[in-house]
Amino acid sequence: HQHVQARIKKEFVGKDPGADSLAAYNVILRESNNEIKKAEKVLESSEENDVRVIISHLLCIILLNKRARHIEGLSAVGFLTNRDAHHYLEEIERALDHLRRCSSASHGEMSQEDKNDSLRRFVASFDSSVPANDGSLFREE
């Protein structure tokens, strides 16, 4: 909310504002501050573990949405085919659906082998000359 408030202030107040613009800005600011207070009350009354789950899932949602926008951008400039972009966007949508239903506090960390396999598949999807199961491409550390 604070980030959006700053952007709205720049839009409404940054230019020579009329009375209507200032009134609209003040209404938006008041409503936004009320939402912040409500959120703070919910966080204060929630279990610490629940807050961690919420924050973790929100972070994941933000990162997945950023990834989706990046993939759309790659597709728009021709670095990814529409088919490949569609495939990745479907994977992201499945992950977002999972997050919307998930209440788990811990999802574990991928093993190094799983990380390498995932990276190999990702690289191979862009370059068919790279074998997806070639272990010599990546070193275990």
mmCIF file of C-alpha atoms in Angstrom:
data_model
loop_
_atom_site.group_PDB
_atom_site.id
_atom_site.type_symbol
_atom_site.label_atom_id
_atom_site.label_comp_id
_atom_site.label_asym_id
_atom_site.label_seq_id
_atom_site.Cartn_x
_atom_site.Cartn_y
_atom_site.Cartn_z
ATOM 1 C CA HIS A 1 0.000 0.000 0.000
ATOM 2 C CA GLN A 2 2.783 2.418 0.826
ATOM 3 C CA HIS A 3 4.385 1.905 -2.582
ATOM 4 C CA VAL A 4 1.070 2.485 -4.329
ATOM 5 C CA GLN A 5 0.371 5.532 -2.168
ATOM 6 C CA ALA A 6 3.633 7.084 -3.338
ATOM 7 C CA ARG A 7 2.778 6.393 -6.984
ATOM 8 C CA ILE A 8 -0.717 7.798 -6.604
ATOM 9 C CA LYS A 9 0.621 10.890 -4.868
ATOM 10 C CA LYS A 10 2.984 11.449 -7.775
ATOM 11 C CA GLU A 11 0.097 11.114 -10.247
ATOM 12 C CA PHE A 12 -2.514 13.140 -8.364
ATOM 13 C CA VAL A 13 -0.460 15.703 -6.510
ATOM 14 C CA GLY A 14 2.716 15.843 -8.609
ATOM 15 C CA LYS A 15 0.994 17.823 -11.334
ATOM 16 C CA ASP A 16 -0.951 21.008 -10.794
ATOM 17 C CA PRO A 17 -3.827 19.358 -8.931
ATOM 18 C CA GLY A 18 -7.340 20.623 -9.005
ATOM 19 C CA ALA A 19 -9.692 20.371 -6.056
ATOM 20 C CA ASP A 20 -11.265 17.209 -7.480
ATOM 21 C CA SER A 21 -7.899 15.500 -7.830
ATOM 22 C CA LEU A 22 -6.892 16.373 -4.278
ATOM 23 C CA ALA A 23 -10.235 15.157 -2.929
ATOM 24 C CA ALA A 24 -9.898 11.868 -4.828
ATOM 25 C CA TYR A 25 -6.316 11.475 -3.603
ATOM 26 C CA ASN A 26 -7.380 12.039 0.009
ATOM 27 C CA VAL A 27 -10.172 9.455 -0.268
ATOM 28 C CA ILE A 28 -7.781 6.888 -1.775
ATOM 29 C CA LEU A 29 -5.142 7.635 0.852
ATOM 30 C CA ARG A 30 -7.634 7.298 3.727
ATOM 31 C CA GLU A 31 -8.978 3.979 2.388
ATOM 32 C CA SER A 32 -5.463 2.681 1.838
ATOM 33 C CA ASN A 33 -4.403 3.606 5.377
ATOM 34 C CA ASN A 34 -7.498 1.853 6.736
ATOM 35 C CA GLU A 35 -6.543 -1.308 4.808
ATOM 36 C CA ILE A 36 -3.006 -1.119 6.218
ATOM 37 C CA LYS A 37 -4.405 -0.899 9.771
ATOM 38 C CA LYS A 38 -6.711 -3.875 9.141
ATOM 39 C CA ALA A 39 -3.815 -5.941 7.784
ATOM 40 C CA GLU A 40 -1.628 -5.050 10.765
ATOM 41 C CA LYS A 41 -4.385 -6.154 13.169
ATOM 42 C CA VAL A 42 -4.753 -9.468 11.350
ATOM 43 C CA LEU A 43 -0.992 -10.028 11.441
ATOM 44 C CA GLU A 44 -0.783 -9.161 15.135
ATOM 45 C CA SER A 45 -3.597 -11.572 16.015
ATOM 46 C CA SER A 46 -2.267 -14.427 13.858
ATOM 47 C CA GLU A 47 0.056 -17.227 14.859
ATOM 48 C CA GLU A 48 3.667 -16.583 13.890
ATOM 49 C CA ASN A 49 3.783 -19.762 11.796
ATOM 50 C CA ASP A 50 0.647 -18.731 9.884
ATOM 51 C CA VAL A 51 2.222 -15.364 9.098
ATOM 52 C CA ARG A 52 5.350 -17.122 7.813
ATOM 53 C CA VAL A 53 3.229 -19.330 5.546
ATOM 54 C CA ILE A 54 1.359 -16.325 4.193
ATOM 55 C CA ILE A 55 4.535 -14.334 3.580
ATOM 56 C CA SER A 56 6.266 -17.318 1.989
ATOM 57 C CA HIS A 57 3.353 -17.973 -0.342
ATOM 58 C CA LEU A 58 2.972 -14.304 -1.258
ATOM 59 C CA LEU A 59 6.664 -14.144 -2.119
ATOM 60 C CA CYS A 60 6.287 -17.225 -4.315
ATOM 61 C CA ILE A 61 3.261 -15.703 -6.041
ATOM 62 C CA ILE A 62 5.180 -12.491 -6.711
ATOM 63 C CA LEU A 63 8.165 -14.389 -8.131
ATOM 64 C CA LEU A 64 5.976 -16.619 -10.310
ATOM 65 C CA ASN A 65 4.118 -13.601 -11.683
ATOM 66 C CA LYS A 66 7.427 -11.881 -12.440
ATOM 67 C CA ARG A 67 8.574 -15.035 -14.224
ATOM 68 C CA ALA A 68 5.363 -15.076 -16.254
ATOM 69 C CA ARG A 69 5.846 -11.446 -17.321
ATOM 70 C CA HIS A 70 9.462 -12.230 -18.259
ATOM 71 C CA ILE A 71 8.382 -15.213 -20.366
ATOM 72 C CA GLU A 72 5.709 -13.100 -22.062
ATOM 73 C CA GLY A 73 8.382 -10.519 -22.842
ATOM 74 C CA LEU A 74 10.722 -13.153 -24.283
ATOM 75 C CA SER A 75 7.902 -14.431 -26.438
ATOM 76 C CA ALA A 76 6.939 -10.932 -27.590
ATOM 77 C CA VAL A 77 10.442 -10.248 -28.924
ATOM 78 C CA GLY A 78 10.813 -13.714 -30.457
ATOM 79 C CA PHE A 79 13.268 -15.297 -28.010
ATOM 80 C CA LEU A 80 10.665 -17.927 -27.157
ATOM 81 C CA THR A 81 8.153 -19.502 -29.467
ATOM 82 C CA ASN A 82 4.506 -19.044 -28.580
ATOM 83 C CA ARG A 83 4.318 -22.802 -27.993
ATOM 84 C CA ASP A 84 7.225 -22.771 -25.526
ATOM 85 C CA ALA A 85 5.922 -19.650 -23.797
ATOM 86 C CA HIS A 86 2.488 -21.259 -23.485
ATOM 87 C CA HIS A 87 4.086 -24.368 -21.958
ATOM 88 C CA TYR A 88 6.001 -22.342 -19.343
ATOM 89 C CA LEU A 89 2.980 -20.170 -18.570
ATOM 90 C CA GLU A 90 0.881 -23.291 -17.994
ATOM 91 C CA GLU A 91 3.511 -24.563 -15.528
ATOM 92 C CA ILE A 92 3.415 -21.239 -13.725
ATOM 93 C CA GLU A 93 -0.381 -21.329 -13.588
ATOM 94 C CA ARG A 94 -0.274 -24.829 -12.062
ATOM 95 C CA ALA A 95 2.211 -23.611 -9.449
ATOM 96 C CA LEU A 96 -0.006 -20.604 -8.672
ATOM 97 C CA ASP A 97 -3.039 -22.888 -8.322
ATOM 98 C CA HIS A 98 -1.065 -25.061 -5.903
ATOM 99 C CA LEU A 99 -0.064 -22.025 -3.841
ATOM 100 C CA ARG A 100 -3.666 -20.841 -3.623
ATOM 101 C CA ARG A 101 -4.649 -24.179 -2.061
ATOM 102 C CA CYS A 102 -1.509 -24.832 -0.021
ATOM 103 C CA SER A 103 -1.349 -24.328 3.730
ATOM 104 C CA SER A 104 2.021 -25.971 4.320
ATOM 105 C CA ALA A 105 4.700 -24.001 6.129
ATOM 106 C CA SER A 106 7.579 -25.956 4.633
ATOM 107 C CA HIS A 107 8.040 -27.352 1.171
ATOM 108 C CA GLY A 108 11.554 -28.589 1.615
ATOM 109 C CA GLU A 109 14.443 -27.730 -0.608
ATOM 110 C CA MET A 110 15.233 -29.407 -3.897
ATOM 111 C CA SER A 111 18.203 -31.725 -3.834
ATOM 112 C CA GLN A 112 21.216 -30.702 -5.908
ATOM 113 C CA GLU A 113 20.411 -33.542 -8.308
ATOM 114 C CA ASP A 114 16.831 -32.271 -8.769
ATOM 115 C CA LYS A 115 18.124 -28.723 -9.299
ATOM 116 C CA ASN A 116 20.565 -29.974 -11.947
ATOM 117 C CA ASP A 117 17.869 -32.039 -13.678
ATOM 118 C CA SER A 118 15.537 -29.046 -13.735
ATOM 119 C CA LEU A 119 18.272 -26.816 -15.142
ATOM 120 C CA ARG A 120 19.191 -29.416 -17.787
ATOM 121 C CA ARG A 121 15.566 -29.661 -18.922
ATOM 122 C CA PHE A 122 15.312 -25.876 -19.037
ATOM 123 C CA VAL A 123 18.501 -25.499 -21.113
ATOM 124 C CA ALA A 124 17.520 -28.397 -23.383
ATOM 125 C CA SER A 125 14.157 -26.774 -24.066
ATOM 126 C CA PHE A 126 16.000 -23.883 -25.737
ATOM 127 C CA ASP A 127 18.761 -25.822 -27.456
ATOM 128 C CA SER A 128 17.946 -29.219 -28.873
ATOM 129 C CA SER A 129 21.685 -29.923 -29.246
ATOM 130 C CA VAL A 130 22.045 -30.091 -25.449
ATOM 131 C CA PRO A 131 21.068 -33.528 -24.142
ATOM 132 C CA ALA A 132 18.647 -33.236 -21.237
ATOM 133 C CA ASN A 133 20.390 -36.010 -19.285
ATOM 134 C CA ASP A 134 24.045 -35.119 -19.905
ATOM 135 C CA GLY A 135 25.525 -35.041 -16.402
ATOM 136 C CA SER A 136 28.795 -33.573 -17.673
ATOM 137 C CA LEU A 137 27.182 -30.155 -18.168
ATOM 138 C CA PHE A 138 26.770 -29.499 -14.463
ATOM 139 C CA ARG A 139 28.995 -30.268 -11.517
ATOM 140 C CA GLU A 140 27.766 -31.383 -8.135
ATOM 141 C CA GLU A 141 29.160 -29.107 -5.422
#
